[in-house]
């Protein structure tokens, strides 16, 4: 018989996934690889790693860190991901922010094209 | 300014995603397309559609319902997905079950090959 | 050995609870009984019962439906809970809305007194 | 207009609450105050504080740390909460475990009395 993780472990590893991400990533111009990159960034945030490297992200991806870097740039270009800077004890730290993605997902009728998005804001 | 969904709507659309799915889908022999198919089946379960068609699944996927069918067969072959039958008012109904996937994800040390998995059980 | 629920059942019964509700219910003028009433309303919403009766709510409470009714009135008076009306196939239906509670929980610095709350809005 | 927390903050503060806890705490011999103590322990676990003091717990409770201590003892006596010890860099550390509670909640038909529970196990 397999030995299962404790319920405590199972409960402590649940990440709230907005259904809107699943129904809208296509409309937002993402494919499944980009979705996976987003999900891994989100998971690292939960594990208190706010700026995982492409190598760290690629550990659990079916493709290379080079392709991951390319997708990260593409997500940033599409304004679904941003890199933010903040000071922590006088050291400038960078972290990924998924806020632009959440904002578009939680907008009443998800906006499709970037131009209309810019117009609305 | 964009009009956001109510917090009530946002709260009611959170699906608990086990972090283990993200860290282990590769070890379980899945790629990002198969991960997306699993996530969409899971989402339909939450919306009380326990047996979405490949067409319904493909609505939010970047690939065709034909490719989706192929991936569904592949997931069933890898024993990560099963189709279960149950009677509902004398009508035989089918539904997808993710239980085999959860069982493998929540096993203490996720098992890699199918043969060793069979041995353990 | 006890027989456990399937992981599928366990996963499908997770309700996302905002940590802010736990850290702020006291500041919002609620006590533990009122917190429990809110949690039960929220759970019924998840089970697609948007307007549970005091009797239904009291089923899982340590106190009577009379006391539950009293607490519901108190929560409405404190503007943490509202009753909304909507038409469903020409029939006027009522449902509870937790939106005013979420709005106060998710405000940057949770507002304490009702008067200042009114002023801000 | 009130200033809301970022969606990122809202998403990162969702704790998965098993609906079974809400439907079963009464059957397990708990009342609303004990439920609140459990919820606060669970929240502190999420914030990486695995052994909050009664004073820390009482910060967000409507009652004193003395009453909180009494309820903690009562929960331990009812075998819903345990204190576990583990070594961390040669220092013996204590933490609360909710595992006994989860085990009883996720048992197929939640067991009511302690004696039958002991019999089953």
Short mmCIF file of C-alpha atoms in Angstrom, two decimals:
data_model
loop_
_atom_site.label_atom_id
_atom_site.label_comp_id
_atom_site.label_asym_id
_atom_site.label_seq_id
_atom_site.Cartn_x
_atom_site.Cartn_y
_atom_site.Cartn_z
CA UNK A 1 0.00 0.00 0.00
CA UNK A 2 1.34 3.43 -0.81
CA UNK A 3 2.05 5.75 2.08
CA UNK A 4 0.18 9.01 1.67
CA UNK A 5 1.20 12.48 2.75
CA UNK A 6 -0.46 13.70 5.94
CA UNK A 7 -3.68 15.66 5.51
CA UNK A 8 -1.80 18.56 7.08
CA UNK A 9 0.70 18.46 4.21
CA UNK A 10 -2.08 18.15 1.65
CA UNK A 11 -4.02 21.08 3.14
CA UNK A 12 -0.91 23.25 3.37
CA UNK A 13 -0.14 22.81 -0.32
CA UNK A 14 -3.42 24.06 -1.79
CA UNK A 15 -2.97 27.17 -3.90
CA UNK A 16 -6.14 29.08 -4.85
CA UNK A 17 -6.40 29.01 -8.63
CA UNK A 18 -8.86 31.48 -10.18
CA UNK A 19 -11.10 29.61 -12.66
CA UNK A 20 -10.92 32.77 -14.76
CA UNK A 21 -7.25 32.03 -15.50
CA UNK A 22 -8.26 28.71 -17.07
CA UNK A 23 -11.15 30.13 -19.08
CA UNK A 24 -9.29 33.27 -20.21
CA UNK A 25 -5.62 32.54 -20.84
CA UNK A 26 -6.34 31.93 -24.50
CA UNK A 27 -8.23 35.23 -24.87
CA UNK A 28 -5.31 36.98 -23.18
CA UNK A 29 -3.00 35.65 -25.88
CA UNK A 30 -1.33 32.90 -23.85
CA UNK A 31 -0.84 29.24 -24.73
CA UNK A 32 -0.36 26.23 -22.43
CA UNK A 33 3.39 26.73 -22.06
CA UNK A 34 2.91 30.33 -20.96
CA UNK A 35 0.12 29.22 -18.62
CA UNK A 36 2.54 26.76 -17.03
CA UNK A 37 5.20 29.46 -16.59
CA UNK A 38 2.63 31.69 -14.88
CA UNK A 39 1.51 28.84 -12.60
CA UNK A 40 5.11 28.10 -11.59
CA UNK A 41 5.80 31.78 -10.82
CA UNK A 42 2.63 31.81 -8.72
CA UNK A 43 3.71 28.62 -6.91
CA UNK A 44 7.16 30.06 -6.15
CA UNK A 45 5.47 33.17 -4.71
CA UNK A 46 3.62 30.86 -2.33
CA UNK A 47 6.94 29.33 -1.34
CA UNK A 48 8.30 32.84 -0.67
CA UNK A 49 10.55 32.91 -3.71
CA UNK A 50 9.32 36.05 -5.44
CA UNK A 51 11.90 36.08 -8.22
CA UNK A 52 12.66 32.54 -9.39
CA UNK A 53 15.32 32.26 -12.10
CA UNK A 54 14.49 30.73 -15.50
CA UNK A 55 16.56 27.72 -14.34
CA UNK A 56 14.42 27.30 -11.22
CA UNK A 57 11.25 27.66 -13.28
CA UNK A 58 12.49 25.17 -15.89
CA UNK A 59 13.11 22.50 -13.21
CA UNK A 60 9.43 21.55 -13.38
CA UNK A 61 8.82 22.44 -17.04
CA UNK A 62 9.12 20.17 -20.06
CA UNK A 63 11.26 22.73 -21.87
CA UNK A 64 14.62 24.44 -21.38
CA UNK A 65 15.47 27.51 -19.31
CA UNK A 66 16.27 29.28 -22.61
CA UNK A 67 12.73 28.75 -23.87
CA UNK A 68 11.43 29.74 -20.43
CA UNK A 69 13.36 33.05 -20.66
CA UNK A 70 11.81 33.65 -24.06
CA UNK A 71 8.32 33.06 -22.68
CA UNK A 72 9.00 35.33 -19.69
CA UNK A 73 9.94 38.14 -22.10
CA UNK A 74 6.81 37.44 -24.15
CA UNK A 75 4.59 37.58 -21.04
CA UNK A 76 6.18 40.87 -20.02
CA UNK A 77 5.66 42.27 -23.52
CA UNK A 78 1.99 41.28 -23.40
CA UNK A 79 1.77 43.16 -20.09
CA UNK A 80 0.62 40.08 -18.19
CA UNK A 81 3.72 39.97 -16.00
CA UNK A 82 5.87 42.76 -14.61
CA UNK A 83 9.13 42.93 -12.73
CA UNK A 84 8.98 45.19 -9.71
CA UNK A 85 11.75 46.62 -7.63
CA UNK A 86 11.70 47.27 -3.91
CA UNK A 87 14.29 48.02 -1.28
CA UNK A 88 14.93 45.46 1.44
CA UNK A 89 17.46 46.61 4.02
CA UNK A 90 19.06 48.98 1.52
CA UNK A 91 19.39 46.26 -1.12
CA UNK A 92 17.40 46.67 -4.31
CA UNK A 93 15.40 43.49 -4.85
CA UNK A 94 13.40 42.43 -7.86
CA UNK A 95 10.27 40.33 -7.88
CA UNK A 96 7.65 39.22 -10.38
CA UNK A 97 4.18 40.69 -10.06
CA UNK A 98 1.12 38.91 -11.41
CA UNK A 99 -1.05 41.93 -10.58
CA UNK A 100 -1.53 42.96 -14.26
CA UNK A 101 -2.75 39.43 -15.01
CA UNK A 102 -5.16 39.37 -12.05
CA UNK A 103 -6.47 42.81 -13.02
CA UNK A 104 -7.29 41.63 -16.52
CA UNK A 105 -8.79 38.35 -15.30
CA UNK A 106 -11.02 40.06 -12.76
CA UNK A 107 -12.24 42.76 -15.10
CA UNK A 108 -15.94 42.26 -15.73
CA UNK A 109 -15.67 41.29 -19.39
CA UNK A 110 -12.09 40.19 -19.98
CA UNK A 111 -10.56 42.49 -22.55
CA UNK A 112 -9.11 40.79 -25.62
CA UNK A 113 -6.82 43.11 -27.52
CA UNK A 114 -4.09 45.18 -25.97
CA UNK A 115 -5.15 48.34 -27.75
CA UNK A 116 -8.67 48.35 -26.32
CA UNK A 117 -7.18 47.53 -22.92
CA UNK A 118 -5.03 50.62 -23.14
CA UNK A 119 -8.02 52.65 -24.19
CA UNK A 120 -10.12 51.56 -21.24
CA UNK A 121 -7.46 52.41 -18.69
CA UNK B 1 -11.21 52.67 -15.39
CA UNK B 2 -12.02 49.00 -15.80
CA UNK B 3 -14.98 47.63 -13.89
CA UNK B 4 -13.92 44.70 -11.73
CA UNK B 5 -15.89 41.61 -10.81
CA UNK B 6 -17.36 41.65 -7.32
CA UNK B 7 -15.22 40.13 -4.57
CA UNK B 8 -18.03 37.61 -4.16
CA UNK B 9 -17.48 36.46 -7.76
CA UNK B 10 -13.73 36.38 -7.29
CA UNK B 11 -14.00 34.34 -4.07
CA UNK B 12 -16.50 31.93 -5.60
CA UNK B 13 -14.16 31.10 -8.49
CA UNK B 14 -11.12 29.96 -6.52
CA UNK B 15 -10.28 26.31 -7.17
CA UNK B 16 -7.78 24.70 -4.79
CA UNK B 17 -4.76 23.65 -6.85
CA UNK B 18 -2.36 21.22 -5.17
CA UNK B 19 1.20 22.53 -5.52
CA UNK B 20 2.21 18.89 -5.95
CA UNK B 21 0.50 18.86 -9.35
CA UNK B 22 2.81 21.65 -10.53
CA UNK B 23 5.98 20.12 -9.11
CA UNK B 24 5.17 16.55 -10.23
CA UNK B 25 3.37 16.53 -13.57
CA UNK B 26 6.67 16.10 -15.39
CA UNK B 27 7.69 13.15 -13.20
CA UNK B 28 4.30 11.59 -13.85
CA UNK B 29 5.00 11.71 -17.57
CA UNK B 30 2.80 14.68 -18.46
CA UNK B 31 3.66 17.79 -20.45
CA UNK B 32 2.06 21.26 -20.36
CA UNK B 33 -0.72 20.35 -22.80
CA UNK B 34 -1.75 17.37 -20.72
CA UNK B 35 -1.53 19.51 -17.56
CA UNK B 36 -3.95 21.97 -19.17
CA UNK B 37 -6.39 19.18 -20.10
CA UNK B 38 -6.32 17.96 -16.48
CA UNK B 39 -6.89 21.50 -15.17
CA UNK B 40 -9.87 21.98 -17.49
CA UNK B 41 -11.44 18.65 -16.44
CA UNK B 42 -10.96 19.70 -12.82
CA UNK B 43 -12.55 23.09 -13.53
CA UNK B 44 -15.56 21.48 -15.22
CA UNK B 45 -16.00 19.23 -12.17
CA UNK B 46 -16.25 22.38 -10.07
CA UNK B 47 -18.92 23.66 -12.43
CA UNK B 48 -20.80 20.36 -11.99
CA UNK B 49 -19.98 19.05 -15.45
CA UNK B 50 -18.36 15.74 -14.59
CA UNK B 51 -17.93 14.51 -18.16
CA UNK B 52 -17.05 17.41 -20.51
CA UNK B 53 -16.71 16.49 -24.18
CA UNK B 54 -13.40 17.00 -26.02
CA UNK B 55 -15.17 19.90 -27.79
CA UNK B 56 -16.07 21.55 -24.48
CA UNK B 57 -12.53 21.03 -23.21
CA UNK B 58 -11.02 22.42 -26.42
CA UNK B 59 -13.04 25.65 -26.11
CA UNK B 60 -10.39 27.03 -23.75
CA UNK B 61 -7.40 25.16 -25.18
CA UNK B 62 -4.99 26.37 -27.87
CA UNK B 63 -5.39 23.10 -29.78
CA UNK B 64 -8.18 21.15 -31.50
CA UNK B 65 -10.72 18.76 -29.97
CA UNK B 66 -9.02 15.98 -31.99
CA UNK B 67 -5.71 16.61 -30.24
CA UNK B 68 -7.58 16.90 -26.94
CA UNK B 69 -9.13 13.42 -27.53
CA UNK B 70 -5.66 12.05 -28.19
CA UNK B 71 -4.35 13.52 -24.94
CA UNK B 72 -7.34 12.18 -23.01
CA UNK B 73 -6.55 8.68 -24.28
CA UNK B 74 -2.90 9.16 -23.36
CA UNK B 75 -3.80 10.28 -19.81
CA UNK B 76 -6.07 7.25 -19.40
CA UNK B 77 -3.31 4.95 -20.65
CA UNK B 78 -0.87 6.45 -18.14
CA UNK B 79 -3.46 5.70 -15.46
CA UNK B 80 -3.72 9.35 -14.40
CA UNK B 81 -7.35 9.66 -15.45
CA UNK B 82 -10.18 7.14 -15.41
CA UNK B 83 -13.74 7.09 -16.68
CA UNK B 84 -16.22 5.90 -14.10
CA UNK B 85 -19.79 4.76 -14.52
CA UNK B 86 -22.62 5.30 -12.09
CA UNK B 87 -26.38 5.01 -12.26
CA UNK B 88 -28.47 8.15 -11.95
CA UNK B 89 -32.20 7.46 -11.93
CA UNK B 90 -31.70 4.25 -13.90
CA UNK B 91 -29.57 5.97 -16.54
CA UNK B 92 -25.94 4.93 -16.79
CA UNK B 93 -23.79 8.04 -16.59
CA UNK B 94 -20.08 8.42 -17.16
CA UNK B 95 -17.73 10.83 -15.46
CA UNK B 96 -14.01 11.50 -15.30
CA UNK B 97 -12.22 10.71 -12.09
CA UNK B 98 -8.97 12.41 -11.12
CA UNK B 99 -8.63 10.14 -8.10
CA UNK B 100 -5.71 8.11 -9.59
CA UNK B 101 -3.85 11.37 -10.20
CA UNK B 102 -4.48 12.68 -6.67
CA UNK B 103 -3.40 9.33 -5.22
CA UNK B 104 -0.09 9.51 -7.02
CA UNK B 105 0.45 13.17 -6.19
CA UNK B 106 -0.26 12.65 -2.51
CA UNK B 107 1.89 9.55 -2.15
CA UNK B 108 4.82 10.34 0.08
CA UNK B 109 7.54 10.09 -2.56
CA UNK B 110 5.83 10.50 -5.94
CA UNK B 111 6.46 7.32 -7.91
CA UNK B 112 8.01 7.73 -11.33
CA UNK B 113 7.59 4.63 -13.45
CA UNK B 114 4.37 2.76 -13.92
CA UNK B 115 5.92 -0.61 -13.20
CA UNK B 116 7.17 0.38 -9.73
CA UNK B 117 3.78 1.97 -9.07
CA UNK B 118 2.07 -1.31 -9.84
CA UNK B 119 4.51 -3.11 -7.61
CA UNK B 120 3.83 -0.86 -4.63
CA UNK B 121 0.08 -1.21 -4.87
CA UNK C 1 -8.62 1.36 10.27
CA UNK C 2 -10.94 4.26 9.44
CA UNK C 3 -12.02 4.60 5.83
CA UNK C 4 -11.16 8.02 4.49
CA UNK C 5 -13.04 10.11 1.96
CA UNK C 6 -11.55 10.07 -1.54
CA UNK C 7 -9.04 12.80 -2.32
CA UNK C 8 -11.53 13.94 -4.96
CA UNK C 9 -14.11 14.55 -2.21
CA UNK C 10 -11.56 16.29 -0.02
CA UNK C 11 -10.39 18.55 -2.86
CA UNK C 12 -13.95 19.38 -3.89
CA UNK C 13 -14.83 20.59 -0.38
CA UNK C 14 -12.14 23.23 0.05
CA UNK C 15 -13.60 26.70 0.46
CA UNK C 16 -11.15 29.62 0.15
CA UNK C 17 -11.15 31.45 3.47
CA UNK C 18 -9.58 34.93 3.47
CA UNK C 19 -7.10 35.17 6.35
CA UNK C 20 -8.31 38.78 6.70
CA UNK C 21 -11.66 37.48 7.98
CA UNK C 22 -9.88 35.76 10.87
CA UNK C 23 -7.65 38.71 11.72
CA UNK C 24 -10.39 41.34 11.35
CA UNK C 25 -13.75 40.01 12.52
CA UNK C 26 -13.14 41.45 15.96
CA UNK C 27 -12.28 44.92 14.57
CA UNK C 28 -15.45 44.75 12.47
CA UNK C 29 -17.50 44.29 15.65
CA UNK C 30 -18.17 40.57 15.31
CA UNK C 31 -17.70 37.81 17.85
CA UNK C 32 -17.14 34.06 17.32
CA UNK C 33 -20.86 33.27 17.04
CA UNK C 34 -21.31 35.86 14.32
CA UNK C 35 -18.16 34.60 12.60
CA UNK C 36 -19.69 31.11 12.55
CA UNK C 37 -22.97 32.42 11.08
CA UNK C 38 -20.98 34.16 8.32
CA UNK C 39 -18.97 31.01 7.62
CA UNK C 40 -22.14 28.93 7.36
CA UNK C 41 -23.77 31.42 4.96
CA UNK C 42 -20.59 31.33 2.88
CA UNK C 43 -20.61 27.50 2.88
CA UNK C 44 -24.27 27.37 1.80
CA UNK C 45 -23.41 29.74 -1.07
CA UNK C 46 -20.82 27.18 -2.20
CA UNK C 47 -23.50 24.53 -2.08
CA UNK C 48 -25.73 26.76 -4.25
CA UNK C 49 -28.12 27.65 -1.47
CA UNK C 50 -27.94 31.43 -1.54
CA UNK C 51 -30.61 32.08 1.08
CA UNK C 52 -30.45 29.46 3.85
CA UNK C 53 -33.10 29.78 6.56
CA UNK C 54 -32.13 30.37 10.20
CA UNK C 55 -33.19 26.75 10.78
CA UNK C 56 -30.81 25.47 8.11
CA UNK C 57 -28.02 27.64 9.49
CA UNK C 58 -28.70 26.48 13.05
CA UNK C 59 -28.35 22.81 12.04
CA UNK C 60 -24.59 23.11 12.38
CA UNK C 61 -24.51 25.77 15.10
CA UNK C 62 -24.35 25.24 18.86
CA UNK C 63 -27.27 27.65 19.37
CA UNK C 64 -30.94 27.91 18.37
CA UNK C 65 -32.45 29.25 15.14
CA UNK C 66 -33.94 32.08 17.26
CA UNK C 67 -30.48 33.21 18.35
CA UNK C 68 -29.28 32.76 14.78
CA UNK C 69 -32.06 35.09 13.53
CA UNK C 70 -30.98 37.66 16.11
CA UNK C 71 -27.38 37.46 14.93
CA UNK C 72 -28.44 37.74 11.26
CA UNK C 73 -30.30 40.97 12.10
CA UNK C 74 -27.25 42.24 13.99
CA UNK C 75 -24.94 41.47 11.05
CA UNK C 76 -27.31 43.30 8.68
CA UNK C 77 -27.44 46.28 11.03
CA UNK C 78 -23.63 46.41 11.14
CA UNK C 79 -23.72 46.44 7.32
CA UNK C 80 -21.61 43.30 7.06
CA UNK C 81 -24.40 41.30 5.42
CA UNK C 82 -27.15 42.37 3.02
CA UNK C 83 -30.18 40.71 1.54
CA UNK C 84 -30.43 41.17 -2.21
CA UNK C 85 -33.37 40.62 -4.52
CA UNK C 86 -33.21 39.38 -8.07
CA UNK C 87 -35.75 38.02 -10.54
CA UNK C 88 -35.45 34.40 -11.63
CA UNK C 89 -37.98 33.45 -14.28
CA UNK C 90 -40.36 36.19 -13.10
CA UNK C 91 -40.13 35.09 -9.48
CA UNK C 92 -38.56 37.49 -7.03
CA UNK C 93 -35.81 35.66 -5.16
CA UNK C 94 -33.80 36.77 -2.17
CA UNK C 95 -30.21 35.90 -1.38
CA UNK C 96 -27.57 36.90 1.14
CA UNK C 97 -24.63 38.92 -0.10
CA UNK C 98 -21.30 38.95 1.72
CA UNK C 99 -20.00 41.66 -0.62
CA UNK C 100 -20.10 44.41 2.05
CA UNK C 101 -18.01 42.18 4.32
CA UNK C 102 -15.44 41.36 1.60
CA UNK C 103 -15.24 45.07 0.70
CA UNK C 104 -14.37 45.98 4.26
CA UNK C 105 -11.93 43.08 4.66
CA UNK C 106 -10.11 43.90 1.45
CA UNK C 107 -9.86 47.63 2.09
CA UNK C 108 -6.23 48.55 2.59
CA UNK C 109 -6.50 49.48 6.26
CA UNK C 110 -9.68 47.84 7.54
CA UNK C 111 -12.03 50.58 8.68
CA UNK C 112 -13.24 50.30 12.25
CA UNK C 113 -16.20 52.57 12.92
CA UNK C 114 -19.31 52.70 10.83
CA UNK C 115 -19.34 56.48 10.62
CA UNK C 116 -15.91 56.74 9.01
CA UNK C 117 -16.87 53.89 6.68
CA UNK C 118 -19.89 55.87 5.54
CA UNK C 119 -17.73 58.91 5.07
CA UNK C 120 -15.25 57.09 2.86
CA UNK C 121 -17.91 55.68 0.56
CA UNK D 1 -13.61 55.70 -2.46
CA UNK D 2 -11.88 53.09 -0.32
CA UNK D 3 -8.51 51.86 -1.50
CA UNK D 4 -8.54 48.08 -1.90
CA UNK D 5 -5.73 45.62 -1.36
CA UNK D 6 -4.07 44.38 -4.53
CA UNK D 7 -5.49 41.21 -6.06
CA UNK D 8 -2.07 39.69 -5.40
CA UNK D 9 -2.53 40.32 -1.67
CA UNK D 10 -6.08 38.97 -1.75
CA UNK D 11 -5.03 35.82 -3.62
CA UNK D 12 -2.07 35.23 -1.32
CA UNK D 13 -4.29 35.28 1.77
CA UNK D 14 -6.74 32.54 0.82
CA UNK D 15 -6.59 29.58 3.20
CA UNK D 16 -8.37 26.41 2.07
CA UNK D 17 -11.10 25.68 4.59
CA UNK D 18 -12.62 22.18 4.46
CA UNK D 19 -16.41 22.46 4.39
CA UNK D 20 -16.40 19.35 6.59
CA UNK D 21 -14.99 21.42 9.47
CA UNK D 22 -18.06 23.68 9.34
CA UNK D 23 -20.57 20.83 9.06
CA UNK D 24 -18.88 18.63 11.68
CA UNK D 25 -17.39 20.71 14.47
CA UNK D 26 -20.54 20.30 16.50
CA UNK D 27 -20.57 16.50 16.09
CA UNK D 28 -16.92 16.47 17.15
CA UNK D 29 -17.90 18.15 20.41
CA UNK D 30 -16.67 21.66 19.60
CA UNK D 31 -18.50 24.96 19.92
CA UNK D 32 -17.93 28.25 18.06
CA UNK D 33 -15.18 29.43 20.42
CA UNK D 34 -13.23 26.23 19.95
CA UNK D 35 -13.80 26.46 16.19
CA UNK D 36 -12.28 29.94 16.25
CA UNK D 37 -9.25 28.74 18.22
CA UNK D 38 -8.71 25.97 15.63
CA UNK D 39 -9.06 28.45 12.75
CA UNK D 40 -6.51 30.78 14.33
CA UNK D 41 -4.00 27.93 14.89
CA UNK D 42 -4.51 26.96 11.26
CA UNK D 43 -3.96 30.56 10.11
CA UNK D 44 -0.76 30.87 12.16
CA UNK D 45 0.50 27.66 10.54
CA UNK D 46 0.02 29.36 7.17
CA UNK D 47 2.05 32.28 8.45
CA UNK D 48 4.80 29.85 9.48
CA UNK D 49 4.17 30.17 13.19
CA UNK D 50 3.54 26.56 14.14
CA UNK D 51 3.24 27.12 17.89
CA UNK D 52 1.44 30.40 18.64
CA UNK D 53 1.10 31.29 22.31
CA UNK D 54 -2.34 31.69 23.91
CA UNK D 55 -1.57 35.43 23.96
CA UNK D 56 -0.94 35.49 20.20
CA UNK D 57 -4.09 33.48 19.59
CA UNK D 58 -6.15 35.74 21.86
CA UNK D 59 -5.09 38.84 19.89
CA UNK D 60 -7.83 38.11 17.37
CA UNK D 61 -10.30 36.43 19.73
CA UNK D 62 -13.12 38.05 21.68
CA UNK D 63 -11.96 36.35 24.89
CA UNK D 64 -8.88 36.31 27.11
CA UNK D 65 -5.68 34.30 26.73
CA UNK D 66 -6.69 32.48 29.95
CA UNK D 67 -9.90 31.25 28.36
CA UNK D 68 -7.95 30.43 25.21
CA UNK D 69 -5.55 28.25 27.27
CA UNK D 70 -8.52 26.45 28.77
CA UNK D 71 -9.97 25.77 25.31
CA UNK D 72 -6.59 24.56 24.02
CA UNK D 73 -6.47 22.02 26.88
CA UNK D 74 -10.03 20.98 26.12
CA UNK D 75 -9.22 20.47 22.40
CA UNK D 76 -6.17 18.38 23.32
CA UNK D 77 -8.28 16.29 25.72
CA UNK D 78 -10.85 15.66 23.00
CA UNK D 79 -7.94 14.48 20.80
CA UNK D 80 -8.65 17.07 18.13
CA UNK D 81 -5.34 18.85 18.61
CA UNK D 82 -1.92 17.52 19.57
CA UNK D 83 1.39 19.08 20.45
CA UNK D 84 4.29 17.53 18.59
CA UNK D 85 7.99 17.78 19.23
CA UNK D 86 10.72 17.84 16.64
CA UNK D 87 14.38 18.71 16.66
CA UNK D 88 15.54 21.75 14.68
CA UNK D 89 19.30 22.23 14.72
CA UNK D 90 19.57 20.34 18.02
CA UNK D 91 16.86 22.44 19.67
CA UNK D 92 13.67 20.69 20.69
CA UNK D 93 10.75 22.60 19.16
CA UNK D 94 7.05 22.17 19.77
CA UNK D 95 4.26 22.72 17.30
CA UNK D 96 0.53 22.17 17.11
CA UNK D 97 -0.75 19.47 14.81
CA UNK D 98 -4.27 19.52 13.41
CA UNK D 99 -3.75 16.07 11.87
CA UNK D 100 -6.09 14.30 14.36
CA UNK D 101 -8.82 16.80 13.46
CA UNK D 102 -8.32 16.37 9.70
CA UNK D 103 -8.32 12.58 10.13
CA UNK D 104 -11.66 12.68 11.86
CA UNK D 105 -13.14 15.19 9.40
CA UNK D 106 -12.05 13.19 6.38
CA UNK D 107 -13.23 9.84 7.71
CA UNK D 108 -16.09 8.62 5.57
CA UNK D 109 -18.83 8.93 8.18
CA UNK D 110 -17.52 11.32 10.84
CA UNK D 111 -17.34 9.45 14.12
CA UNK D 112 -19.20 11.02 17.02
CA UNK D 113 -18.12 9.55 20.31
CA UNK D 114 -14.54 9.10 21.40
CA UNK D 115 -15.07 5.51 22.48
CA UNK D 116 -16.24 4.33 19.06
CA UNK D 117 -13.40 6.32 17.50
CA UNK D 118 -10.92 4.42 19.65
CA UNK D 119 -12.60 1.17 18.71
CA UNK D 120 -12.32 1.82 14.99
CA UNK D 121 -8.63 2.65 15.17
#
